Coordinates of C-alpha atoms in Angstrom, one line a residue:
X1 CA -16.4 23.9 35.9
X2 CA -16.5 22.5 39.4
X3 CA -17.3 18.8 40.0
X4 CA -20.8 18.3 41.4
X5 CA -19.5 15.5 43.6
X6 CA -17.5 17.1 46.4
X7 CA -16.2 13.8 47.7
X8 CA -14.2 13.3 44.4
X9 CA -12.6 16.8 44.7
X10 CA -10.8 16.2 48.0
X11 CA -7.2 15.1 47.9
X12 CA -7.8 12.5 50.7
X13 CA -10.5 10.7 48.8
X14 CA -8.6 10.9 45.5
X15 CA -5.5 9.3 47.1
X16 CA -7.7 6.4 48.4
X17 CA -8.9 5.4 45.0
X18 CA -7.5 2.1 43.8
X19 CA -4.8 2.1 41.1
X20 CA -7.2 0.8 38.5
X21 CA -9.4 3.9 39.0
X22 CA -6.5 6.2 38.6
X23 CA -5.4 4.6 35.3
X24 CA -6.1 6.3 32.0
X25 CA -9.6 5.4 30.7
X26 CA -9.9 2.6 28.2
X27 CA -10.7 3.5 24.6
X28 CA -14.4 3.0 24.0
X29 CA -15.5 0.2 21.7
X30 CA -16.9 2.6 19.2
X31 CA -13.4 3.0 17.7
X32 CA -13.9 -0.5 16.3
X33 CA -16.5 1.0 14.0
X34 CA -13.8 3.1 12.4
X35 CA -11.5 0.1 12.1
X36 CA -14.2 -2.0 10.4
X37 CA -15.0 0.8 7.9
X38 CA -11.3 1.4 7.2
X39 CA -10.7 -2.3 6.7
X40 CA -13.6 -2.6 4.3
X41 CA -12.3 0.3 2.3
X42 CA -8.8 -1.2 2.2
X43 CA -10.3 -4.4 0.8
X44 CA -10.7 -2.6 -2.5
X45 CA -7.0 -3.4 -3.0
X46 CA -8.0 -7.0 -3.4
X47 CA -9.1 -6.1 -7.0
X48 CA -5.5 -5.3 -8.0
X49 CA -4.1 -8.3 -6.1
X50 CA -6.6 -10.7 -7.7
X51 CA -5.9 -9.4 -11.2
X52 CA -2.1 -9.7 -10.6
X53 CA -2.4 -13.3 -9.4
X54 CA -5.0 -14.6 -11.8
X55 CA -3.2 -13.3 -14.9
X56 CA -0.1 -15.5 -14.0
X57 CA -2.1 -18.6 -14.8
X58 CA -4.7 -17.2 -17.2
X59 CA -2.0 -16.1 -19.8
X60 CA -1.1 -19.8 -20.2
X61 CA -4.5 -20.6 -21.6
X62 CA -5.1 -17.2 -23.3
X63 CA -2.0 -17.7 -25.4
X64 CA -3.2 -21.1 -26.5
X65 CA -6.8 -20.1 -27.1
X66 CA -6.3 -16.7 -28.9
X67 CA -3.0 -17.7 -30.6
X68 CA -1.1 -14.6 -29.4
X69 CA 2.6 -13.9 -29.2
X70 CA 4.8 -13.4 -26.1
X71 CA 5.0 -9.6 -26.9
X72 CA 1.2 -9.4 -26.9
X73 CA 1.2 -11.3 -23.6
X74 CA 3.6 -8.7 -22.2
X75 CA 1.4 -5.9 -23.3
X76 CA -1.8 -7.6 -22.0
X77 CA -0.3 -8.1 -18.6
X78 CA 1.6 -4.8 -18.1
X79 CA -0.7 -2.2 -19.6
X80 CA -3.2 -2.5 -16.7
X81 CA -0.7 -0.4 -14.7
X82 CA -0.8 2.3 -17.4
X83 CA -4.6 2.2 -17.5
X84 CA -4.6 2.4 -13.7
X85 CA -2.9 5.8 -13.9
X86 CA -5.9 7.1 -15.7
X87 CA -8.2 6.0 -12.9
X88 CA -5.9 7.4 -10.3
X89 CA -5.8 10.8 -12.0
X90 CA -9.6 10.9 -12.2
X91 CA -10.1 9.6 -8.6
X92 CA -9.2 12.8 -6.8
X93 CA -11.6 15.1 -8.7
X94 CA -14.3 12.4 -8.7
X95 CA -14.1 11.9 -4.9
X96 CA -14.3 15.7 -4.3
X97 CA -17.5 15.7 -6.5
X98 CA -19.5 12.7 -5.4
X99 CA -17.7 11.8 -2.1
X100 CA -15.1 9.2 -1.0
X101 CA -17.7 6.5 -0.3
X102 CA -19.4 6.6 -3.7
X103 CA -16.1 6.8 -5.4
X104 CA -15.2 3.4 -3.9
X105 CA -18.6 2.1 -5.2
X106 CA -17.7 3.5 -8.6
X107 CA -14.4 1.8 -8.6
X108 CA -16.1 -1.5 -7.9
X109 CA -18.6 -0.9 -10.6
X110 CA -16.0 -0.1 -13.2
X111 CA -13.9 -3.1 -12.3
X112 CA -17.1 -5.3 -12.5
X113 CA -17.7 -4.0 -16.1
X114 CA -14.0 -4.7 -17.0
X115 CA -14.2 -8.3 -15.6
X116 CA -17.5 -8.9 -17.5
X117 CA -15.9 -7.7 -20.8
X118 CA -12.8 -9.8 -20.3
X119 CA -14.8 -12.9 -19.6
X120 CA -16.7 -12.6 -22.9
X121 CA -13.8 -11.4 -25.0
X122 CA -13.7 -13.1 -28.4
X123 CA -10.4 -11.8 -29.6
X124 CA -7.2 -10.0 -28.4
X125 CA -8.5 -6.5 -29.1
X126 CA -11.8 -7.1 -27.1
X127 CA -9.7 -8.5 -24.3
X128 CA -7.4 -5.5 -24.2
X129 CA -10.5 -3.2 -24.0
X130 CA -11.7 -5.2 -21.0
X131 CA -8.3 -4.7 -19.4
X132 CA -8.5 -1.0 -20.1
X133 CA -11.9 -0.7 -18.2
X134 CA -10.7 -3.0 -15.4
X135 CA -7.5 -0.9 -15.1
X136 CA -9.5 2.3 -14.7
X137 CA -11.3 0.6 -11.8
X138 CA -8.1 -0.5 -10.2
X139 CA -6.7 3.0 -10.4
X140 CA -9.7 4.4 -8.7
X141 CA -9.5 1.9 -5.9
X142 CA -5.8 2.2 -5.5
X143 CA -6.0 6.0 -4.9
X144 CA -9.3 6.5 -3.0
X145 CA -9.1 3.7 -0.4
X146 CA -6.0 5.1 1.4
X147 CA -7.6 8.6 1.3
X148 CA -10.8 7.4 2.9
X149 CA -9.0 5.3 5.5
X150 CA -6.7 8.2 6.5
X151 CA -9.7 10.6 6.8
X152 CA -11.9 8.3 8.7
X153 CA -9.7 6.4 11.1
X154 CA -8.7 7.7 14.5
X155 CA -5.0 8.7 15.1
X156 CA -4.4 5.7 17.4
X157 CA -4.9 3.2 14.5
X158 CA -4.1 5.3 11.4
X159 CA -0.5 4.1 11.1
X160 CA -1.5 0.4 11.5
X161 CA -4.2 0.6 8.9
X162 CA -2.0 2.2 6.2
X163 CA -0.3 -1.2 5.8
X164 CA -3.5 -3.0 5.1
X165 CA -3.8 -2.2 1.4
X166 CA -0.7 -4.4 0.9
X167 CA -2.3 -7.1 3.0
X168 CA -5.3 -7.2 0.8
X169 CA -3.2 -7.1 -2.4
X170 CA -1.5 -10.2 -1.2
X171 CA -4.8 -11.9 -0.3
X172 CA -6.0 -11.0 -3.8
X173 CA -2.9 -12.6 -5.3
X174 CA -3.5 -15.8 -3.4
X175 CA -7.2 -15.9 -4.5
X176 CA -6.1 -15.4 -8.1
X177 CA -3.7 -18.3 -7.8
X178 CA -6.4 -20.6 -6.3
X179 CA -8.8 -19.5 -9.1
X180 CA -6.2 -20.5 -11.7
X181 CA -5.9 -24.0 -10.2
X182 CA -9.7 -24.5 -9.8
X183 CA -10.6 -23.4 -13.3
X184 CA -7.6 -25.0 -15.1
X185 CA -9.5 -28.3 -15.3
X186 CA -12.1 -26.8 -17.6
X187 CA -11.8 -26.5 -21.4
X188 CA -9.2 -24.0 -22.5
X189 CA -11.7 -21.5 -24.0
X190 CA -13.8 -21.5 -20.9
X191 CA -11.3 -21.8 -18.1
X192 CA -9.4 -18.5 -18.6
X193 CA -12.7 -16.6 -19.1
X194 CA -14.0 -17.8 -15.7
X195 CA -10.6 -17.0 -14.1
X196 CA -11.0 -13.4 -15.2
X197 CA -14.8 -13.1 -14.9
X198 CA -15.1 -14.4 -11.4
X199 CA -13.2 -11.2 -10.2
X200 CA -16.5 -9.5 -10.6
X201 CA -17.7 -11.1 -7.4
X202 CA -15.4 -9.3 -4.9
X203 CA -16.2 -6.0 -6.7
X204 CA -19.9 -6.5 -6.1
X205 CA -19.4 -7.4 -2.5
X206 CA -17.2 -4.3 -2.0
X207 CA -19.7 -2.0 -3.7
X208 CA -22.6 -3.2 -1.5
X209 CA -20.5 -3.2 1.6
X210 CA -19.3 0.3 1.2
X211 CA -22.9 1.6 0.9
X212 CA -23.3 0.8 4.6
X213 CA -20.2 2.9 5.6
X214 CA -20.3 6.5 6.6
X215 CA -18.9 9.3 4.4
X216 CA -15.5 10.8 5.1
X217 CA -15.9 13.6 7.7
X218 CA -13.3 15.7 5.8
X219 CA -15.5 15.5 2.6
X220 CA -18.6 16.4 4.6
X221 CA -16.9 19.5 6.0
X222 CA -15.8 20.4 2.5
X223 CA -19.5 20.4 1.5
X224 CA -20.4 22.5 4.6
X225 CA -22.2 19.6 6.3
X226 CA -20.7 20.2 9.8
X227 CA -23.5 18.4 11.6
X228 CA -23.1 15.2 9.6
X229 CA -19.3 15.4 10.0
X230 CA -19.6 15.7 13.8
X231 CA -21.8 12.6 14.0
X232 CA -19.2 10.6 12.0
X233 CA -16.3 11.9 14.1
X234 CA -18.1 11.0 17.3
X235 CA -18.6 7.4 16.1
X236 CA -15.0 7.0 14.8
X237 CA -12.9 8.8 17.4
X238 CA -11.4 7.3 20.5
X239 CA -12.9 10.0 22.7
X240 CA -15.1 13.1 22.5
X241 CA -12.1 15.3 23.0
X242 CA -10.3 13.7 20.0
X243 CA -13.5 14.1 17.9
X244 CA -13.6 17.8 18.7
X245 CA -9.8 18.2 17.9
X246 CA -10.2 16.4 14.6
X247 CA -13.2 18.6 13.7
X248 CA -11.2 21.7 14.5
X249 CA -8.3 20.6 12.3
X250 CA -10.6 19.8 9.4
X251 CA -12.3 23.2 9.7
X252 CA -9.0 25.0 9.7
X253 CA -7.9 23.1 6.6
X254 CA -11.2 23.9 4.9
X255 CA -10.8 27.6 5.7
X256 CA -13.7 27.8 8.2
X257 CA -13.5 29.8 11.4
X258 CA -13.1 27.9 14.7
X259 CA -16.4 29.3 16.1
X260 CA -18.4 28.2 13.1
X261 CA -20.7 25.5 14.6
X262 CA -23.9 25.5 12.5
X263 CA -25.0 22.1 11.1
X264 CA -24.8 23.5 7.5
X265 CA -22.5 26.3 6.5
X266 CA -21.1 28.0 3.4
X267 CA -17.6 26.8 2.5
X268 CA -15.2 29.1 0.7
X269 CA -13.7 28.1 -2.6
X270 CA -10.5 26.2 -2.3
X271 CA -7.5 26.3 -4.6
X272 CA -6.6 23.2 -6.7
X273 CA -3.2 22.8 -5.1
X274 CA -1.2 25.0 -7.4
X275 CA 0.8 26.3 -4.5
X276 CA 1.6 22.8 -3.4
X277 CA 3.0 21.8 -6.8
X278 CA 5.2 25.0 -6.7
X279 CA 6.5 24.1 -3.3
X280 CA 7.3 20.5 -4.4
X281 CA 8.9 21.2 -7.8
X282 CA 9.6 24.9 -8.5
X283 CA 10.9 26.2 -5.1
X284 CA 11.5 23.1 -2.9
X285 CA 13.3 23.5 0.4
X286 CA 16.1 20.9 1.2
X287 CA 13.6 19.2 3.5
X288 CA 11.0 18.8 0.7
X289 CA 13.7 17.5 -1.7
X290 CA 14.8 14.9 0.9
X291 CA 11.2 13.8 1.5
X292 CA 10.5 13.6 -2.3
X293 CA 13.7 11.5 -2.8
X294 CA 12.7 9.2 0.0
X295 CA 9.0 9.0 -0.9
X296 CA 9.4 8.5 -4.6
X297 CA 12.6 6.4 -4.3
X298 CA 11.0 3.8 -2.0
X299 CA 8.1 3.3 -4.5
X300 CA 10.5 3.2 -7.4
X301 CA 12.7 0.5 -5.9
X302 CA 9.7 -1.5 -4.6
X303 CA 8.9 -2.4 -8.2
X304 CA 12.3 -2.0 -9.9
X305 CA 13.6 -5.1 -8.2
X306 CA 11.2 -7.1 -10.4
X307 CA 8.9 -8.5 -7.8
X308 CA 5.8 -8.4 -10.1
X309 CA 7.7 -10.4 -12.7
X310 CA 8.2 -13.1 -10.0
X311 CA 4.5 -13.0 -9.0
X312 CA 2.9 -12.9 -12.5
X313 CA 5.5 -14.9 -14.4
X314 CA 6.1 -17.5 -11.7
X315 CA 4.6 -20.3 -13.9
X316 CA 7.3 -19.6 -16.5
X317 CA 9.9 -19.6 -13.8
X318 CA 8.8 -23.0 -12.6
X319 CA 8.6 -24.2 -16.2
X320 CA 12.3 -23.1 -16.7
X321 CA 13.1 -24.8 -13.4
X322 CA 11.8 -28.1 -14.7
X323 CA 8.0 -28.3 -13.8
X324 CA 6.4 -29.3 -17.1
X325 CA 2.7 -29.8 -16.4
X326 CA 0.3 -26.9 -15.9
X327 CA -1.1 -28.5 -12.7
X328 CA 2.3 -28.6 -11.1
X329 CA 3.1 -25.0 -12.1
X330 CA -0.2 -23.7 -10.8
X331 CA 0.2 -25.6 -7.5
X332 CA 3.6 -24.1 -7.1
X333 CA 2.1 -20.6 -7.6
X334 CA -0.4 -21.2 -4.9
X335 CA 2.5 -21.8 -2.6
X336 CA 3.9 -18.4 -3.7
X337 CA 0.6 -16.8 -2.7
X338 CA 0.5 -18.5 0.7
X339 CA 4.1 -17.4 1.3
X340 CA 3.3 -13.8 0.5
X341 CA 0.1 -13.7 2.6
X342 CA 1.6 -15.2 5.7
X343 CA 4.7 -12.9 5.5
X344 CA 2.6 -9.7 5.1
X345 CA 0.5 -10.6 8.2
X346 CA 3.7 -11.0 10.2
X347 CA 5.0 -7.6 8.9
X348 CA 1.8 -5.9 9.9
X349 CA 2.3 -6.7 13.6
X350 CA 6.0 -5.9 13.6
X351 CA 5.9 -2.5 11.9
X352 CA 5.2 -0.5 15.1
X353 CA 7.4 -2.8 17.3
X354 CA 10.8 -3.0 15.7
X355 CA 10.6 -0.1 13.3
X356 CA 10.5 0.6 9.6
X357 CA 14.3 0.6 8.8
X358 CA 15.0 -2.8 10.4
X359 CA 12.2 -4.5 8.5
X360 CA 13.1 -2.6 5.3
X361 CA 16.8 -3.4 5.3
X362 CA 16.2 -7.0 6.3
X363 CA 13.6 -7.4 3.6
X364 CA 15.8 -5.9 0.9
X365 CA 18.8 -8.0 2.0
X366 CA 16.7 -11.2 1.9
X367 CA 15.4 -10.2 -1.6
X368 CA 19.0 -9.8 -2.9
X369 CA 20.0 -13.2 -1.6
X370 CA 16.8 -14.9 -2.9
X371 CA 17.1 -13.3 -6.4
X372 CA 20.8 -14.1 -6.7
X373 CA 20.2 -17.7 -5.6
X374 CA 17.2 -18.1 -8.0
X375 CA 19.3 -16.7 -10.8
X376 CA 22.1 -19.1 -10.0
X377 CA 19.8 -22.1 -10.0
X378 CA 18.1 -21.1 -13.3
X379 CA 21.5 -20.5 -14.9
X380 CA 22.8 -24.0 -13.9
X381 CA 19.6 -25.6 -15.2
X382 CA 20.1 -23.8 -18.5
X383 CA 23.7 -25.0 -18.7
X384 CA 22.7 -28.7 -18.3
X385 CA 19.3 -29.0 -20.2
X386 CA 19.6 -32.8 -20.6
X387 CA 20.2 -33.5 -16.9
X388 CA 17.6 -33.7 -14.2
X389 CA 19.1 -31.5 -11.5
X390 CA 16.6 -32.1 -8.6
X391 CA 18.6 -30.0 -6.2
X392 CA 18.6 -27.0 -8.6
X393 CA 14.8 -27.3 -9.2
X394 CA 14.2 -27.4 -5.5
X395 CA 16.5 -24.4 -5.0
X396 CA 14.6 -22.4 -7.7
X397 CA 11.2 -23.1 -6.1
X398 CA 12.5 -22.4 -2.6
X399 CA 14.1 -19.1 -3.6
X400 CA 11.0 -18.0 -5.4
X401 CA 9.0 -18.5 -2.2
X402 CA 11.7 -16.8 -0.2
X403 CA 11.8 -13.8 -2.5
X404 CA 8.1 -13.0 -2.2
X405 CA 8.3 -13.7 1.6
X406 CA 11.2 -11.4 2.2
X407 CA 9.5 -8.7 0.0
X408 CA 6.3 -8.9 1.9
X409 CA 7.8 -8.5 5.4
X410 CA 9.2 -5.1 4.5
X411 CA 9.5 -3.6 1.0
X412 CA 5.8 -4.4 0.2
X413 CA 4.0 -2.7 3.0
X414 CA 6.6 -0.1 4.1
X415 CA 6.6 1.7 0.8
X416 CA 3.0 2.7 1.5
X417 CA 3.4 3.3 5.2
X418 CA 6.6 5.3 4.9
X419 CA 5.5 7.6 2.1
X420 CA 2.2 8.4 4.0
X421 CA 4.2 9.3 7.2
X422 CA 7.0 11.5 5.8
X423 CA 5.0 14.0 3.7
X424 CA 3.7 16.9 5.6
X425 CA -0.1 17.3 5.6
X426 CA -0.1 20.1 3.0
X427 CA 1.9 18.0 0.5
X428 CA 0.6 14.5 1.4
X429 CA -2.1 14.0 -1.2
X430 CA 0.1 15.2 -4.1
X431 CA 3.2 13.5 -2.8
X432 CA 1.5 10.1 -2.3
X433 CA -0.1 10.5 -5.7
X434 CA 3.3 10.9 -7.4
X435 CA 4.6 7.9 -5.4
X436 CA 1.7 5.7 -6.6
X437 CA 2.2 6.8 -10.2
X438 CA 5.9 6.0 -10.1
X439 CA 5.0 2.6 -8.5
X440 CA 2.6 1.7 -11.3
X441 CA 4.7 3.0 -14.2
X442 CA 7.7 1.0 -13.1
X443 CA 5.6 -2.1 -12.5
X444 CA 4.1 -1.8 -16.0
X445 CA 7.6 -1.4 -17.6
X446 CA 8.9 -4.5 -15.8
X447 CA 5.9 -6.6 -16.8
X448 CA 5.9 -5.4 -20.5
X449 CA 9.6 -6.2 -21.0
X450 CA 10.3 -9.2 -18.8
X451 CA 9.8 -11.9 -21.5
X452 CA 11.8 -10.0 -24.0
X453 CA 14.5 -9.4 -21.4
X454 CA 14.9 -13.0 -20.4
X455 CA 15.0 -14.1 -24.1
X456 CA 17.8 -11.6 -24.6
X457 CA 20.0 -12.2 -21.5
X458 CA 18.5 -15.6 -20.3
X459 CA 16.1 -15.9 -17.4
X460 CA 19.0 -16.3 -14.9
X461 CA 20.6 -13.2 -16.3
X462 CA 17.3 -11.3 -15.7
X463 CA 17.2 -12.2 -12.1
X464 CA 20.9 -11.4 -11.6
X465 CA 20.0 -7.9 -13.0
X466 CA 17.1 -7.5 -10.5
X467 CA 19.5 -8.6 -7.7
X468 CA 21.8 -5.8 -8.7
X469 CA 19.0 -3.3 -8.6
X470 CA 18.0 -4.6 -5.2
X471 CA 21.6 -4.0 -4.0
X472 CA 21.4 -0.4 -5.1
X473 CA 18.0 -0.2 -3.3
X474 CA 19.6 -1.4 -0.1
X475 CA 22.3 1.2 -0.3
X476 CA 19.6 3.9 -1.0
X477 CA 17.5 2.8 2.0
X478 CA 20.5 2.6 4.4
X479 CA 21.9 6.0 3.5
X480 CA 18.9 8.3 2.9
X481 CA 15.9 6.9 4.9
X482 CA 15.7 7.9 8.6
X483 CA 13.6 5.8 11.0
X484 CA 10.1 7.2 11.4
X485 CA 8.6 4.9 14.0
X486 CA 7.3 7.0 16.9
X487 CA 8.6 10.3 15.4
X488 CA 6.6 13.5 15.7
X489 CA 6.0 16.0 13.0
X490 CA 8.7 18.2 14.6
X491 CA 11.2 15.3 14.5
X492 CA 10.4 14.8 10.8
X493 CA 11.1 18.4 10.1
X494 CA 14.5 18.1 11.7
X495 CA 15.5 14.7 10.3
X496 CA 14.6 15.4 6.7
X497 CA 16.7 18.0 4.8
X498 CA 20.0 16.7 6.2
X499 CA 20.2 13.9 3.5
X500 CA 23.2 11.7 4.3
X501 CA 23.8 13.4 7.7
X502 CA 20.5 12.4 9.2
X503 CA 22.2 10.0 11.7
X504 CA 24.2 12.8 13.4
X505 CA 21.0 15.0 13.4
X506 CA 19.1 12.2 15.0
X507 CA 21.7 11.7 17.7
X508 CA 21.6 15.5 18.5
X509 CA 17.8 15.3 18.6
X510 CA 17.9 12.4 21.0
X511 CA 20.5 14.1 23.1
X512 CA 18.3 17.3 23.4
X513 CA 15.3 15.2 24.3
X514 CA 17.3 13.3 27.0
X515 CA 18.6 16.6 28.4
X516 CA 15.1 18.1 28.3
X517 CA 13.7 15.1 30.3
X518 CA 16.6 15.3 32.7
X519 CA 16.0 19.1 33.3
X520 CA 12.3 18.4 33.7
X521 CA 13.0 15.7 36.3
X522 CA 15.5 17.9 38.1
X523 CA 13.0 20.8 38.2
X524 CA 10.3 18.5 39.5
X525 CA 12.7 17.1 42.2
X526 CA 13.7 20.7 43.2
X527 CA 10.0 21.7 43.5
X528 CA 9.3 18.7 45.7
X529 CA 12.2 19.6 47.9

């Protein structure tokens, strides 16, 4: 279509435009709407973080008030991850039925009910039932928030936002630690109930906030509501062209013809992903096997290094290190939360600048050093129980802070970012679901066995064991995980499937790109000549 202003069509006038006018157009401010919605959805992760943090202090008072054993404490703390698997399994079908937005509201409502039940628990069985309900809510939130974020956010910010669930988990942990300290001054039978019950507040805020958010455009298309999907995409895309491209991709995935433009249409029945499961497990290609190893492996090692035992059982670590009063132990745990939160914020801004591998390997190396040093300090303190070893106590506290800090700059957020990047679109939902399941199961096993473990091999021996697992993790990351920063889908298809030879494949890929750019430059120069 010809431009109606003839003055802007001429080469002379075009060349006289200032440089600023020739630059690419700035992204419209409406993309901030997508960022705000995605951030609010990611805040649902704060429910898991708060529960993780608050239980570290609450179990001190629960044990005294309900007169329960260490084994019962382990079960109480760890089983929420098992319960979360139930919520995660139900979240997919629920979100297809009632929509992504109302599923987030449902997650908040279920967690609210769980927090209410835990606050009024009169015995251990009642408290476990409250944990079961809260765990269902955590599972719903853990699965649906990343899905909503990925489907709503524009491509320009999708990678950045995938790290935000870990940010809010860390913020929740810090809030839980602060809650422990604030309510520790109250009578024992009241303090721990308020610690657990106050978690209902963020779930209410989340539920009400989500009601003001739009529905996912992908879900709207799945329901045949193309008109509503167009409105959401226009508000959440960086440009009208991107909005149209996103709609075309969603229609293709939903099985709708490209020329179907009515506001309300009939959508064909979709399969339940049986072909995807076959491709992943029955007849996987080398590329799929490599991706599955990387995606599941990074989630496995994220928890197998025992980070949740450091976070939840930090008061016991500090007690073993020599801090005797509950106030001192809870103040030290607040320092742990601050260290985690600051580190994750630093990581968020470095992910797209220095790459996944550098942060991941640095993080894992730091965790190895921190765990080994913590284990050494605790072992020395155990060897000399009658002596006040101030330097060893300081070493244990410092290494606990260093451990959670190193974890948060790499292993914490990158597990979520990396797994969401490497799975192809067709396998992404199921692949990420498996990764989350492995993540929660390993976390549950660690939490339900940690006290028994350190009673068997000493607390120092436990952390030496975790340091050994972290060493294996570093070798796994170094040998099998290619860098994904700035890689296209075509690059992923080439890099994955070569396993330990991905470095030589990457060099060949870079060489071809360099040669291609050189050829393009040579051709352009020849044409100008």
